[in-house]
């Protein structure tokens, strides 16, 4: 089979105030906090296990995320990518993405990325305002962001995506709009624009709910809408709720998730899902030392039926009803929506009946001007329009 691969590098110089992804600061108790050669070997070992178990012959996409993958040395990045590609019969990969923070963008790391076949860099900017960056716990400053952008402009010849967050504390409409005018001067072909979500148990959540920091949720929504308008007016079309790109530069890896296709997840805290007969999902143990010790120790003698693997991860079997709703939940995130024919081929059931095209939820949303149906390449699609996407959660709740 062909599958995508997500590799989690759970190391950070420090945690950002809004982040609830699993990551460990470089100094953190008893956990091992530096990505070294043994950690990379453990990643490759775990990935090799999944390749054997699911008979994977080719990676469609590889996404190395975190955490901060840029904390890998140039040499370790090359070892990791080469190792992952060597595990499958067909080593050609349609897209290889590496997440970087501006502070990690160096000549040496970019040269390593290019030489080992990385085709796409995703850089987290979040905001171009030092006051805002400091308020949300970002380590880097605007100066390092611009240095990284200049270096990328000069030396990076492949695809470049950047992330922004709308509605961060201390963010003003003026500074928010200005940052896009600046970014358009660089060879960016993809922009992820997120509205700030206050995740419980994050430092930013505690600061805002305790009154230490002021935050206006309505301003956050208004800024996101303003950002969407700016991006659309400058050649970036919205192809998913939070993702905008120039034509032909959409994220192939993220479409794996939105199309509910199989992906292997490796690394501490990573998740993976395989849709092959019985749908299996797993979440890896978050203890880095235990993860590394297990996969280094069992690299060569682990059988595919060895139950010891399940001691360092949580396994879940996804039933058909859950998979069907997840298919709707992810598919309606995309502006293109869902194909009636693809839904029937996958579930042997009618999409029209499930979403209420004739007399039900979808019919009501279409009547209210929030949804559309159309024909493309001989298939019938159902989708939410620009305004409907703003109410995606409400639409999905109606389908439950």
Coordinates of C-alpha atoms in Angstrom, one line a residue:
X1 CA 0.0 0.0 0.0
X2 CA 0.9 3.7 -0.3
X3 CA 0.7 5.8 2.8
X4 CA 1.7 9.2 4.2
X5 CA 4.0 9.5 7.1
X6 CA 4.0 12.0 10.0
X7 CA 7.1 12.1 12.2
X8 CA 6.9 13.9 15.5
X9 CA 10.0 15.7 16.9
X10 CA 8.8 16.7 20.4
X11 CA 11.6 19.1 21.4
X12 CA 11.4 22.9 21.9
X13 CA 13.6 25.5 23.2
X14 CA 10.6 26.7 25.2
X15 CA 6.8 26.2 25.0
X16 CA 4.7 28.9 23.4
X17 CA 1.9 30.1 25.6
X18 CA -0.9 28.9 23.3
X19 CA 0.5 25.5 22.3
X20 CA -1.2 22.3 23.5
X21 CA 0.8 19.9 21.2
X22 CA 3.0 17.5 23.0
X23 CA 6.5 18.9 23.2
X24 CA 9.2 19.1 25.9
X25 CA 11.4 22.1 26.6
X26 CA 15.1 21.3 26.3
X27 CA 15.4 21.5 30.1
X28 CA 12.6 19.4 31.6
X29 CA 13.0 17.1 34.6
X30 CA 14.1 13.5 33.8
X31 CA 13.0 13.4 30.2
X32 CA 15.7 13.2 27.6
X33 CA 15.4 16.6 25.8
X34 CA 17.9 16.7 23.0
X35 CA 17.3 15.0 19.6
X36 CA 20.4 12.9 19.0
X37 CA 21.3 10.0 16.8
X38 CA 19.7 7.4 19.1
X39 CA 16.4 9.3 18.9
X40 CA 16.6 9.4 15.1
X41 CA 17.4 5.6 15.1
X42 CA 14.3 5.0 17.3
X43 CA 12.1 6.9 14.9
X44 CA 13.4 4.9 11.9
X45 CA 13.0 1.7 13.9
X46 CA 9.4 2.4 14.7
X47 CA 8.6 3.4 11.1
X48 CA 10.2 0.2 9.9
X49 CA 7.8 -1.8 12.1
X50 CA 4.8 -0.1 10.5
X51 CA 6.2 -0.5 7.0
X52 CA 6.4 -4.3 7.6
X53 CA 3.1 -4.5 9.4
X54 CA 1.1 -2.7 6.8
X55 CA 3.2 -3.7 3.8
X56 CA 3.9 -0.1 2.8
X57 CA 5.8 0.2 -0.5
X58 CA 5.8 4.0 -1.0
X59 CA 5.4 7.2 0.9
X60 CA 2.9 9.6 -0.7
X61 CA 4.1 12.4 1.6
X62 CA 6.4 12.8 4.6
X63 CA 5.8 15.5 7.2
X64 CA 8.3 16.1 9.9
X65 CA 6.6 18.3 12.6
X66 CA 6.8 19.1 16.3
X67 CA 7.8 20.5 18.5
X68 CA 10.7 22.0 16.7
X69 CA 12.2 19.7 14.0
X70 CA 14.7 22.5 13.4
X71 CA 16.5 21.4 16.5
X72 CA 17.8 18.4 14.6
X73 CA 21.3 19.1 13.3
X74 CA 21.8 19.2 9.5
X75 CA 23.5 15.8 9.7
X76 CA 20.6 14.2 11.7
X77 CA 18.0 15.6 9.4
X78 CA 19.8 14.0 6.5
X79 CA 20.1 10.7 8.4
X80 CA 16.4 10.8 9.3
X81 CA 15.0 11.6 5.8
X82 CA 17.4 9.1 4.1
X83 CA 16.4 6.4 6.6
X84 CA 12.7 6.9 6.1
X85 CA 13.0 6.8 2.4
X86 CA 15.2 3.6 2.5
X87 CA 12.4 1.7 4.2
X88 CA 10.1 1.5 1.2
X89 CA 10.6 0.0 -2.3
X90 CA 9.8 3.2 -4.1
X91 CA 11.8 6.0 -2.5
X92 CA 10.2 8.8 -4.6
X93 CA 8.1 11.0 -2.4
X94 CA 5.5 13.5 -3.7
X95 CA 6.1 15.9 -0.9
X96 CA 8.5 16.1 2.1
X97 CA 7.7 18.9 4.6
X98 CA 9.8 20.1 7.5
X99 CA 8.5 22.5 10.1
X100 CA 11.0 25.2 11.1
X101 CA 11.0 28.1 13.5
X102 CA 12.7 31.3 12.3
X103 CA 15.5 30.8 14.8
X104 CA 16.4 27.4 13.3
X105 CA 16.7 28.6 9.7
X106 CA 20.4 28.5 8.8
X107 CA 22.5 28.1 5.7
X108 CA 23.6 24.6 6.8
X109 CA 20.1 23.3 7.6
X110 CA 18.7 24.6 4.3
X111 CA 21.5 23.0 2.4
X112 CA 20.9 19.7 4.2
X113 CA 17.2 19.9 3.5
X114 CA 17.7 20.5 -0.2
X115 CA 20.3 17.7 -0.5
X116 CA 18.2 15.0 1.2
X117 CA 15.1 15.8 -0.8
X118 CA 12.9 18.1 1.4
X119 CA 10.5 19.9 -1.0
X120 CA 8.6 22.1 1.4
X121 CA 9.3 24.2 4.5
X122 CA 6.6 25.3 6.9
X123 CA 7.7 28.1 9.1
X124 CA 5.8 29.3 12.1
X125 CA 5.8 33.1 12.2
X126 CA 2.5 33.7 14.0
X127 CA 2.9 37.5 14.2
X128 CA 5.2 40.2 13.0
X129 CA 5.0 42.3 16.1
X130 CA 7.5 41.9 19.0
X131 CA 5.0 42.9 21.7
X132 CA 2.6 40.3 20.5
X133 CA 5.3 37.6 20.2
X134 CA 6.4 38.3 23.7
X135 CA 2.8 38.3 25.1
X136 CA 2.1 34.8 23.7
X137 CA 5.5 33.3 24.8
X138 CA 7.2 33.1 21.5
X139 CA 11.0 33.0 21.8
X140 CA 11.9 34.6 18.5
X141 CA 11.7 38.3 17.6
X142 CA 10.8 40.0 14.4
X143 CA 14.5 40.5 13.6
X144 CA 15.2 36.8 13.5
X145 CA 12.0 36.3 11.4
X146 CA 13.2 38.7 8.8
X147 CA 16.7 37.2 8.8
X148 CA 15.1 33.8 8.2
X149 CA 12.9 35.1 5.4
X150 CA 15.8 36.8 3.7
X151 CA 17.9 33.6 3.9
X152 CA 15.0 31.6 2.5
X153 CA 14.5 34.1 -0.3
X154 CA 18.1 33.8 -1.2
X155 CA 18.8 30.0 -0.8
X156 CA 15.6 28.0 -0.7
X157 CA 14.4 27.0 -4.2
X158 CA 11.5 24.8 -3.2
X159 CA 8.1 25.5 -1.6
X160 CA 7.5 27.7 1.4
X161 CA 4.6 27.9 3.7
X162 CA 4.2 30.2 6.7
X163 CA 1.7 30.3 9.7
X164 CA -0.1 33.3 11.2
X165 CA -2.5 33.5 14.1
X166 CA -5.3 36.1 14.2
X167 CA -6.4 37.5 17.6
X168 CA -3.3 37.1 19.7
X169 CA -3.1 39.3 22.8
X170 CA -2.0 42.9 22.1
X171 CA -2.5 42.5 18.4
X172 CA -4.0 45.5 16.6
X173 CA -5.8 45.7 13.3
X174 CA -3.0 47.9 12.0
X175 CA -0.2 45.6 12.9
X176 CA -2.2 42.5 11.7
X177 CA -2.8 44.0 8.3
X178 CA 0.7 45.3 7.9
X179 CA 2.4 41.9 8.3
X180 CA 0.7 40.5 5.2
X181 CA 2.0 43.4 3.1
X182 CA 5.4 42.5 4.3
X183 CA 5.1 38.8 3.7
X184 CA 4.0 39.2 0.1
X185 CA 7.6 40.4 -0.7
X186 CA 8.9 36.9 -0.1
X187 CA 8.5 33.7 -2.1
X188 CA 5.7 32.3 0.0
X189 CA 3.2 30.1 -1.8
X190 CA 1.1 28.8 1.1
X191 CA -0.2 30.5 4.2
X192 CA -2.0 28.9 7.2
X193 CA -4.2 31.5 9.0
X194 CA -5.6 30.3 12.3
X195 CA -7.9 32.1 14.7
X196 CA -6.5 31.9 18.2
X197 CA -8.1 29.1 20.2
X198 CA -7.7 29.2 23.9
X199 CA -6.7 25.7 24.9
X200 CA -7.3 24.8 28.5
X201 CA -4.2 24.2 30.6
X202 CA -2.0 26.4 28.4
X203 CA -0.2 29.4 29.9
X204 CA -2.0 31.8 27.6
X205 CA -5.4 30.4 28.7
X206 CA -4.5 30.9 32.4
X207 CA -3.2 34.4 31.8
X208 CA -6.3 35.5 29.9
X209 CA -8.9 33.8 32.2
X210 CA -7.1 35.3 35.2
X211 CA -7.1 38.8 33.8
X212 CA -3.3 39.1 33.4
X213 CA -3.8 39.6 29.7
X214 CA -6.6 41.3 27.8
X215 CA -8.2 39.4 25.0
X216 CA -11.2 40.3 22.7
X217 CA -12.7 37.2 21.1
X218 CA -14.8 39.4 18.7
X219 CA -11.7 41.3 17.6
X220 CA -10.0 37.9 17.0
X221 CA -12.8 36.8 14.7
X222 CA -12.8 40.2 12.9
X223 CA -9.1 40.0 12.3
X224 CA -9.3 36.5 10.9
X225 CA -12.0 37.7 8.4
X226 CA -9.8 40.6 7.5
X227 CA -6.9 38.3 6.9
X228 CA -9.0 36.0 4.7
X229 CA -10.0 39.0 2.6
X230 CA -6.4 40.2 2.3
X231 CA -5.1 36.8 1.3
X232 CA -7.8 36.3 -1.3
X233 CA -7.1 39.7 -2.8
X234 CA -3.5 38.8 -3.2
X235 CA -3.6 35.5 -5.1
X236 CA -4.1 33.1 -2.2
X237 CA -7.3 31.1 -2.5
X238 CA -8.9 29.4 0.5
X239 CA -9.0 25.7 -0.1
X240 CA -9.6 24.7 3.5
X241 CA -11.0 26.4 6.6
X242 CA -7.6 27.7 7.7
X243 CA -5.4 27.2 4.7
X244 CA -4.7 29.4 1.7
X245 CA -2.4 28.9 -1.2
X246 CA -1.5 29.9 -4.7
X247 CA -3.0 27.5 -7.3
X248 CA -1.1 24.3 -7.4
X249 CA 0.7 24.8 -4.0
X250 CA -1.8 23.2 -1.7
X251 CA -0.4 21.0 1.1
X252 CA -0.5 17.4 -0.2
X253 CA 0.1 16.0 3.3
X254 CA -2.7 17.8 5.0
X255 CA -5.1 16.6 2.3
X256 CA -4.3 13.1 3.6
X257 CA -6.0 14.0 6.8
X258 CA -8.9 15.9 5.2
X259 CA -9.6 13.0 2.7
X260 CA -9.4 10.5 5.6
X261 CA -6.6 8.5 4.0
X262 CA -4.1 6.3 5.8
X263 CA -1.1 7.8 7.5
X264 CA 1.6 6.4 9.8
X265 CA 2.4 8.4 12.9
X266 CA 5.8 7.9 14.5
X267 CA 7.6 9.5 17.4
X268 CA 6.6 10.2 21.1
X269 CA 3.0 11.5 21.2
X270 CA 2.3 10.9 17.5
X271 CA -0.9 9.5 16.2
X272 CA -1.6 7.3 13.2
X273 CA -4.6 5.8 11.4
X274 CA -4.7 3.0 8.9
X275 CA -7.9 2.4 6.9
X276 CA -7.4 -1.1 5.6
X277 CA -10.2 -3.5 6.4
X278 CA -10.5 -2.8 10.1
X279 CA -9.7 0.9 10.8
X280 CA -6.9 1.2 13.5
X281 CA -5.8 4.3 15.2
X282 CA -3.0 4.7 17.7
X283 CA -1.5 7.3 20.0
X284 CA 2.1 6.8 21.1
X285 CA 3.4 7.0 24.6
X286 CA 4.7 10.5 25.5
X287 CA 7.6 9.4 27.6
X288 CA 10.6 10.1 25.3
X289 CA 13.1 7.9 27.3
X290 CA 10.7 4.9 27.3
X291 CA 9.9 5.4 23.6
X292 CA 13.6 5.5 22.6
X293 CA 14.6 2.6 24.8
X294 CA 11.8 0.4 23.4
X295 CA 12.4 1.0 19.7
X296 CA 16.2 0.7 20.0
X297 CA 16.0 -2.5 22.0
X298 CA 13.4 -4.1 19.8
X299 CA 14.5 -2.9 16.4
X300 CA 15.4 -6.3 14.9
X301 CA 13.6 -8.9 16.9
X302 CA 10.0 -7.5 17.1
X303 CA 7.4 -9.7 15.5
X304 CA 4.3 -8.1 13.9
X305 CA 2.1 -9.9 16.5
X306 CA 4.2 -9.0 19.5
X307 CA 1.7 -7.4 22.0
X308 CA 4.6 -5.6 23.7
X309 CA 4.1 -2.8 21.2
X310 CA 0.8 -2.0 22.7
X311 CA 2.4 -1.3 26.0
X312 CA 3.9 2.0 24.7
X313 CA 0.9 3.2 22.8
X314 CA -2.9 3.3 23.0
X315 CA -4.8 1.4 20.2
X316 CA -8.4 2.2 19.2
X317 CA -10.6 0.4 16.6
X318 CA -12.7 2.9 14.8
X319 CA -16.2 1.7 13.9
X320 CA -18.0 2.4 10.7
X321 CA -20.3 5.0 12.1
X322 CA -17.5 7.0 13.6
X323 CA -15.4 6.8 10.4
X324 CA -18.4 8.0 8.4
X325 CA -18.8 11.1 10.6
X326 CA -15.1 11.8 10.6
X327 CA -15.2 11.6 6.8
X328 CA -18.0 14.3 6.8
X329 CA -16.2 16.3 9.5
X330 CA -12.9 16.5 7.6
X331 CA -14.3 16.6 4.1
X332 CA -16.5 19.6 4.8
X333 CA -13.5 21.5 6.0
X334 CA -12.4 21.8 2.4
X335 CA -13.9 24.3 0.0
X336 CA -14.4 21.7 -2.6
X337 CA -16.5 19.6 -0.2
X338 CA -17.4 16.0 -0.6
X339 CA -18.0 13.8 -3.7
X340 CA -21.2 11.8 -3.6
X341 CA -19.6 9.0 -5.7
X342 CA -16.5 8.7 -3.5
X343 CA -18.6 8.5 -0.4
X344 CA -20.7 5.8 -1.9
X345 CA -17.6 3.8 -3.1
X346 CA -16.2 4.0 0.4
X347 CA -19.3 3.3 2.6
X348 CA -21.8 1.8 0.1
X349 CA -24.3 4.3 1.3
X350 CA -25.9 7.5 -0.1
X351 CA -24.2 10.8 0.8
X352 CA -27.4 12.6 -0.2
X353 CA -29.4 10.7 2.3
X354 CA -26.8 11.0 5.1
X355 CA -26.6 14.9 4.9
X356 CA -30.2 15.5 3.9
X357 CA -29.9 16.9 0.4
X358 CA -33.6 16.7 -0.5
X359 CA -35.2 17.4 2.8
X360 CA -32.8 17.8 5.7
X361 CA -29.7 19.6 7.0
X362 CA -27.9 20.3 3.7
X363 CA -31.1 21.3 2.0
X364 CA -31.7 23.9 4.8
X365 CA -28.2 25.3 4.6
X366 CA -28.4 25.5 0.8
X367 CA -31.7 27.3 1.0
X368 CA -30.1 29.8 3.5
X369 CA -27.3 30.5 1.0
X370 CA -24.6 28.7 3.1
X371 CA -24.0 25.6 1.0
X372 CA -23.7 24.6 -2.6
X373 CA -23.8 21.6 -4.9
X374 CA -22.1 21.3 -8.2
X375 CA -20.7 18.9 -10.9
X376 CA -17.0 18.4 -11.5
X377 CA -15.3 15.8 -13.7
X378 CA -18.5 13.7 -13.8
X379 CA -19.0 13.7 -10.0
X380 CA -21.5 15.5 -7.8
X381 CA -20.1 17.6 -4.9
X382 CA -21.7 19.1 -1.8
X383 CA -19.9 21.8 0.0
X384 CA -20.2 24.8 2.3
X385 CA -19.5 28.2 0.8
X386 CA -17.3 31.0 2.3
X387 CA -20.0 32.0 4.8
X388 CA -21.0 28.4 5.6
X389 CA -17.4 27.5 6.5
X390 CA -17.5 30.1 9.3
X391 CA -20.3 28.0 10.8
X392 CA -18.7 24.6 10.2
X393 CA -19.1 23.3 13.8
X394 CA -22.8 24.2 13.8
X395 CA -23.3 22.4 10.5
X396 CA -21.5 19.3 11.8
X397 CA -23.5 19.3 15.1
X398 CA -26.7 19.3 13.0
X399 CA -25.4 16.2 11.2
X400 CA -24.8 14.2 14.4

